[in-house]
Amino acid sequence: MHFMYDNMIALAMATVVFFILASMQLEATQMGIEETSRNAAKNQAQTMATWLERDLAKMGNNMDLGANPIVTHGTESHAYSPSGERTTQFVFSYDSLDADGNEVRVETRYETTEETQLVDGEEKTVYELERAQKDGPESFDPDGGSGPVLRYFDIDMLDADGEVTGVPEDFESIRVRFAVLAPFQDEDTVLREVHRSTTIPYPPAERR
């Protein structure tokens, strides 16, 4: 009898230890998933901010003083964006030289399209950014962008006081704001989005 009793106690203790270890393993796995998700969102946001800065720094390069480099700036209301608007399409230009040394007008287009994504059982509106470019009279060719991971995307032109302006003569800087959705989420996820804001001086050095 004592032998059976001892075995039952040992089995009970082993079961408790098993569940403790299993719980610790599950928690560690969950933490690993959250960390991977967080790092993926941060890396994507940083990569996107870097190429946007590089892109927009070319805006107006080699163009005549007073020329407006913005071809199109389409927006619509968006409650989630800090400005209350999101950019639907943004086309800007600059002058460059082609392979034969001839001056050519280059246009770069950012265009956002709306999609829905299921996150932790809830449908959320997200946006995909498509980047396209053309030289001279050619048609736009897609060349980069983002996946359907943006919660908002907004471009503003700012004056010397940091206020939004639509007057080309008052442009002092370009501000881009966006948020990237973390790819893996559940009810315990802490960091659900990564927000980025970057400001590029304008006009570029070639026109100062």
Tab-separated table of C-alpha atoms in Angstrom:
chain	number	residue	atom	x	y	z
A	1	MET	CA	0.000	0.000	0.000
A	2	HIS	CA	2.774	2.374	0.953
A	3	PHE	CA	4.499	1.551	-2.315
A	4	MET	CA	1.390	2.470	-4.342
A	5	TYR	CA	0.924	5.646	-2.295
A	6	ASP	CA	4.533	6.700	-2.929
A	7	ASN	CA	4.115	6.042	-6.654
A	8	MET	CA	0.955	8.144	-6.762
A	9	ILE	CA	2.718	11.036	-5.044
A	10	ALA	CA	5.667	10.735	-7.418
A	11	LEU	CA	3.315	10.654	-10.417
A	12	ALA	CA	1.419	13.706	-9.145
A	13	MET	CA	4.657	15.632	-8.629
A	14	ALA	CA	5.922	14.618	-12.062
A	15	THR	CA	2.641	15.789	-13.610
A	16	VAL	CA	2.895	19.182	-11.863
A	17	VAL	CA	6.501	19.597	-12.999
A	18	PHE	CA	5.494	18.654	-16.555
A	19	PHE	CA	2.752	21.268	-16.681
A	20	ILE	CA	5.050	23.912	-15.198
A	21	LEU	CA	7.709	23.185	-17.819
A	22	ALA	CA	5.096	23.083	-20.589
A	23	SER	CA	3.717	26.442	-19.443
A	24	MET	CA	7.218	27.943	-19.380
A	25	GLN	CA	7.920	26.581	-22.858
A	26	LEU	CA	4.634	27.980	-24.189
A	27	GLU	CA	5.383	31.391	-22.665
A	28	ALA	CA	8.890	31.368	-24.125
A	29	THR	CA	7.487	30.456	-27.547
A	30	GLN	CA	4.920	33.252	-27.304
A	31	MET	CA	7.620	35.745	-26.324
A	32	GLY	CA	9.728	34.559	-29.257
A	33	ILE	CA	6.837	35.084	-31.686
A	34	GLU	CA	6.168	38.566	-30.298
A	35	GLU	CA	9.831	39.502	-30.546
A	36	THR	CA	10.002	38.230	-34.144
A	37	SER	CA	6.848	40.153	-35.030
A	38	ARG	CA	8.118	43.321	-33.354
A	39	ASN	CA	11.495	43.130	-35.073
A	40	ALA	CA	9.879	42.455	-38.470
A	41	ALA	CA	7.674	45.557	-38.148
A	42	LYS	CA	10.576	47.727	-36.947
A	43	ASN	CA	12.880	46.554	-39.734
A	44	GLN	CA	10.245	47.097	-42.414
A	45	ALA	CA	9.441	50.574	-41.081
A	46	GLN	CA	13.129	51.545	-40.986
A	47	THR	CA	13.791	50.168	-44.479
A	48	MET	CA	10.806	52.038	-45.860
A	49	ALA	CA	11.809	55.296	-44.138
A	50	THR	CA	15.326	55.006	-45.565
A	51	TRP	CA	14.314	54.607	-49.212
A	52	LEU	CA	11.617	57.271	-48.897
A	53	GLU	CA	14.197	59.738	-47.598
A	54	ARG	CA	16.554	58.857	-50.439
A	55	ASP	CA	13.727	59.137	-52.984
A	56	LEU	CA	12.242	62.413	-51.799
A	57	ALA	CA	15.653	64.077	-51.449
A	58	LYS	CA	15.732	64.088	-55.269
A	59	MET	CA	12.499	66.052	-55.577
A	60	GLY	CA	13.094	69.205	-57.621
A	61	ASN	CA	16.746	68.377	-58.370
A	62	ASN	CA	18.155	70.388	-61.310
A	63	MET	CA	14.795	72.072	-61.989
A	64	ASP	CA	14.475	75.823	-62.491
A	65	LEU	CA	14.018	77.957	-59.394
A	66	GLY	CA	10.326	78.515	-58.759
A	67	ALA	CA	9.301	75.357	-60.630
A	68	ASN	CA	6.771	73.189	-58.817
A	69	PRO	CA	8.092	69.612	-58.568
A	70	ILE	CA	4.763	68.211	-57.349
A	71	VAL	CA	2.714	66.822	-60.234
A	72	THR	CA	-0.083	65.232	-58.171
A	73	HIS	CA	-0.927	65.205	-54.478
A	74	GLY	CA	-4.165	63.315	-53.909
A	75	THR	CA	-5.538	62.883	-50.400
A	76	GLU	CA	-8.650	61.711	-48.601
A	77	SER	CA	-9.962	61.877	-45.050
A	78	HIS	CA	-8.559	59.277	-42.694
A	79	ALA	CA	-9.338	59.363	-38.983
A	80	TYR	CA	-6.390	57.147	-38.021
A	81	SER	CA	-3.734	59.397	-39.599
A	82	PRO	CA	-2.202	62.109	-37.353
A	83	SER	CA	-3.147	64.760	-39.924
A	84	GLY	CA	-6.669	63.433	-40.431
A	85	GLU	CA	-5.808	62.630	-44.048
A	86	ARG	CA	-3.970	59.949	-45.967
A	87	THR	CA	-2.136	60.289	-49.271
A	88	THR	CA	-3.802	58.332	-52.070
A	89	GLN	CA	-1.361	59.379	-54.804
A	90	PHE	CA	1.768	61.516	-54.820
A	91	VAL	CA	3.759	62.237	-57.977
A	92	PHE	CA	6.909	64.369	-57.897
A	93	SER	CA	9.538	65.221	-60.496
A	94	TYR	CA	13.184	66.103	-60.956
A	95	ASP	CA	15.544	66.512	-63.904
A	96	SER	CA	18.339	64.081	-64.676
A	97	LEU	CA	20.500	62.906	-67.576
A	98	ASP	CA	19.759	59.798	-69.618
A	99	ALA	CA	22.348	57.313	-70.925
A	100	ASP	CA	23.109	59.630	-73.881
A	101	GLY	CA	23.679	62.653	-71.679
A	102	ASN	CA	20.380	64.304	-72.564
A	103	GLU	CA	18.335	66.036	-69.890
A	104	VAL	CA	15.155	64.171	-69.063
A	105	ARG	CA	12.288	64.839	-66.664
A	106	VAL	CA	11.890	61.947	-64.199
A	107	GLU	CA	8.614	61.394	-62.371
A	108	THR	CA	8.150	59.151	-59.342
A	109	ARG	CA	4.695	58.043	-58.240
A	110	TYR	CA	3.503	56.718	-54.895
A	111	GLU	CA	0.032	55.196	-54.933
A	112	THR	CA	-1.813	53.518	-52.062
A	113	THR	CA	-4.495	50.867	-52.435
A	114	GLU	CA	-6.836	49.755	-49.682
A	115	GLU	CA	-7.117	46.143	-48.526
A	116	THR	CA	-8.361	44.257	-45.470
A	117	GLN	CA	-6.329	41.930	-43.298
A	118	LEU	CA	-7.448	39.530	-40.574
A	119	VAL	CA	-5.557	40.284	-37.356
A	120	ASP	CA	-6.351	38.209	-34.258
A	121	GLY	CA	-9.805	37.442	-35.636
A	122	GLU	CA	-10.547	41.079	-36.466
A	123	GLU	CA	-10.612	42.594	-39.959
A	124	LYS	CA	-8.450	45.711	-40.222
A	125	THR	CA	-8.065	48.160	-43.082
A	126	VAL	CA	-4.510	48.262	-44.398
A	127	TYR	CA	-2.824	49.920	-47.348
A	128	GLU	CA	-0.251	48.833	-49.881
A	129	LEU	CA	2.137	51.408	-51.312
A	130	GLU	CA	3.195	51.013	-54.930
A	131	ARG	CA	6.179	52.972	-56.186
A	132	ALA	CA	6.471	53.568	-59.938
A	133	GLN	CA	8.738	55.721	-62.080
A	134	LYS	CA	9.008	57.013	-65.614
A	135	ASP	CA	11.534	58.977	-67.693
A	136	GLY	CA	10.164	61.595	-70.069
A	137	PRO	CA	7.131	60.485	-72.080
A	138	GLU	CA	7.435	56.823	-71.099
A	139	SER	CA	4.709	55.119	-69.053
A	140	PHE	CA	5.108	54.421	-65.355
A	141	ASP	CA	6.864	51.172	-64.440
A	142	PRO	CA	6.321	49.667	-60.973
A	143	ASP	CA	9.554	49.740	-59.020
A	144	GLY	CA	9.270	48.906	-55.324
A	145	GLY	CA	6.936	49.916	-52.541
A	146	SER	CA	5.523	47.976	-49.611
A	147	GLY	CA	3.244	45.033	-48.967
A	148	PRO	CA	-0.295	45.476	-47.554
A	149	VAL	CA	1.024	46.374	-44.095
A	150	LEU	CA	0.434	50.133	-43.758
A	151	ARG	CA	-2.212	51.508	-41.402
A	152	TYR	CA	-1.837	54.957	-42.986
A	153	PHE	CA	0.535	56.834	-45.311
A	154	ASP	CA	0.709	60.619	-45.413
A	155	ILE	CA	2.946	63.177	-47.154
A	156	ASP	CA	2.885	66.906	-46.356
A	157	MET	CA	4.847	69.922	-47.530
A	158	LEU	CA	5.818	72.232	-44.664
A	159	ASP	CA	6.737	75.915	-44.512
A	160	ALA	CA	9.464	77.529	-42.386
A	161	ASP	CA	7.209	77.344	-39.295
A	162	GLY	CA	6.513	73.638	-39.781
A	163	GLU	CA	2.950	74.304	-40.936
A	164	VAL	CA	1.386	72.422	-43.845
A	165	THR	CA	1.349	74.506	-47.028
A	166	GLY	CA	0.319	74.013	-50.629
A	167	VAL	CA	2.263	77.030	-51.926
A	168	PRO	CA	5.446	75.909	-53.776
A	169	GLU	CA	7.303	79.085	-52.886
A	170	ASP	CA	6.809	78.305	-49.185
A	171	PHE	CA	8.069	74.710	-49.237
A	172	GLU	CA	10.837	74.240	-46.678
A	173	SER	CA	10.607	70.514	-45.988
A	174	ILE	CA	8.776	67.307	-46.869
A	175	ARG	CA	7.221	65.271	-44.069
A	176	VAL	CA	6.290	61.606	-44.444
A	177	ARG	CA	4.340	59.730	-41.772
A	178	PHE	CA	3.208	56.118	-41.827
A	179	ALA	CA	2.554	53.106	-39.614
A	180	VAL	CA	3.516	49.469	-40.242
A	181	LEU	CA	1.335	46.709	-38.812
A	182	ALA	CA	3.131	43.961	-36.879
A	183	PRO	CA	2.635	40.693	-38.838
A	184	PHE	CA	1.765	38.279	-35.977
A	185	GLN	CA	-0.701	39.365	-33.316
A	186	ASP	CA	-3.012	37.992	-30.646
A	187	GLU	CA	-4.814	39.438	-27.627
A	188	ASP	CA	-1.559	39.545	-25.621
A	189	THR	CA	0.490	41.394	-28.266
A	190	VAL	CA	1.982	44.577	-26.830
A	191	LEU	CA	3.450	46.292	-29.914
A	192	ARG	CA	0.812	46.161	-32.656
A	193	GLU	CA	2.156	48.902	-34.954
A	194	VAL	CA	5.365	50.812	-35.617
A	195	HIS	CA	4.908	54.508	-36.421
A	196	ARG	CA	7.499	56.499	-38.346
A	197	SER	CA	7.832	60.184	-39.179
A	198	THR	CA	10.675	61.558	-41.273
A	199	THR	CA	11.326	65.077	-42.551
A	200	ILE	CA	13.495	65.898	-45.576
A	201	PRO	CA	14.811	69.440	-46.196
A	202	TYR	CA	13.552	71.219	-49.309
A	203	PRO	CA	14.658	72.560	-51.716
A	204	PRO	CA	17.480	70.093	-52.334
A	205	ALA	CA	21.117	71.174	-52.252
A	206	GLU	CA	21.171	71.521	-56.060
A	207	ARG	CA	18.669	74.394	-55.781
A	208	ARG	CA	19.882	76.196	-52.656
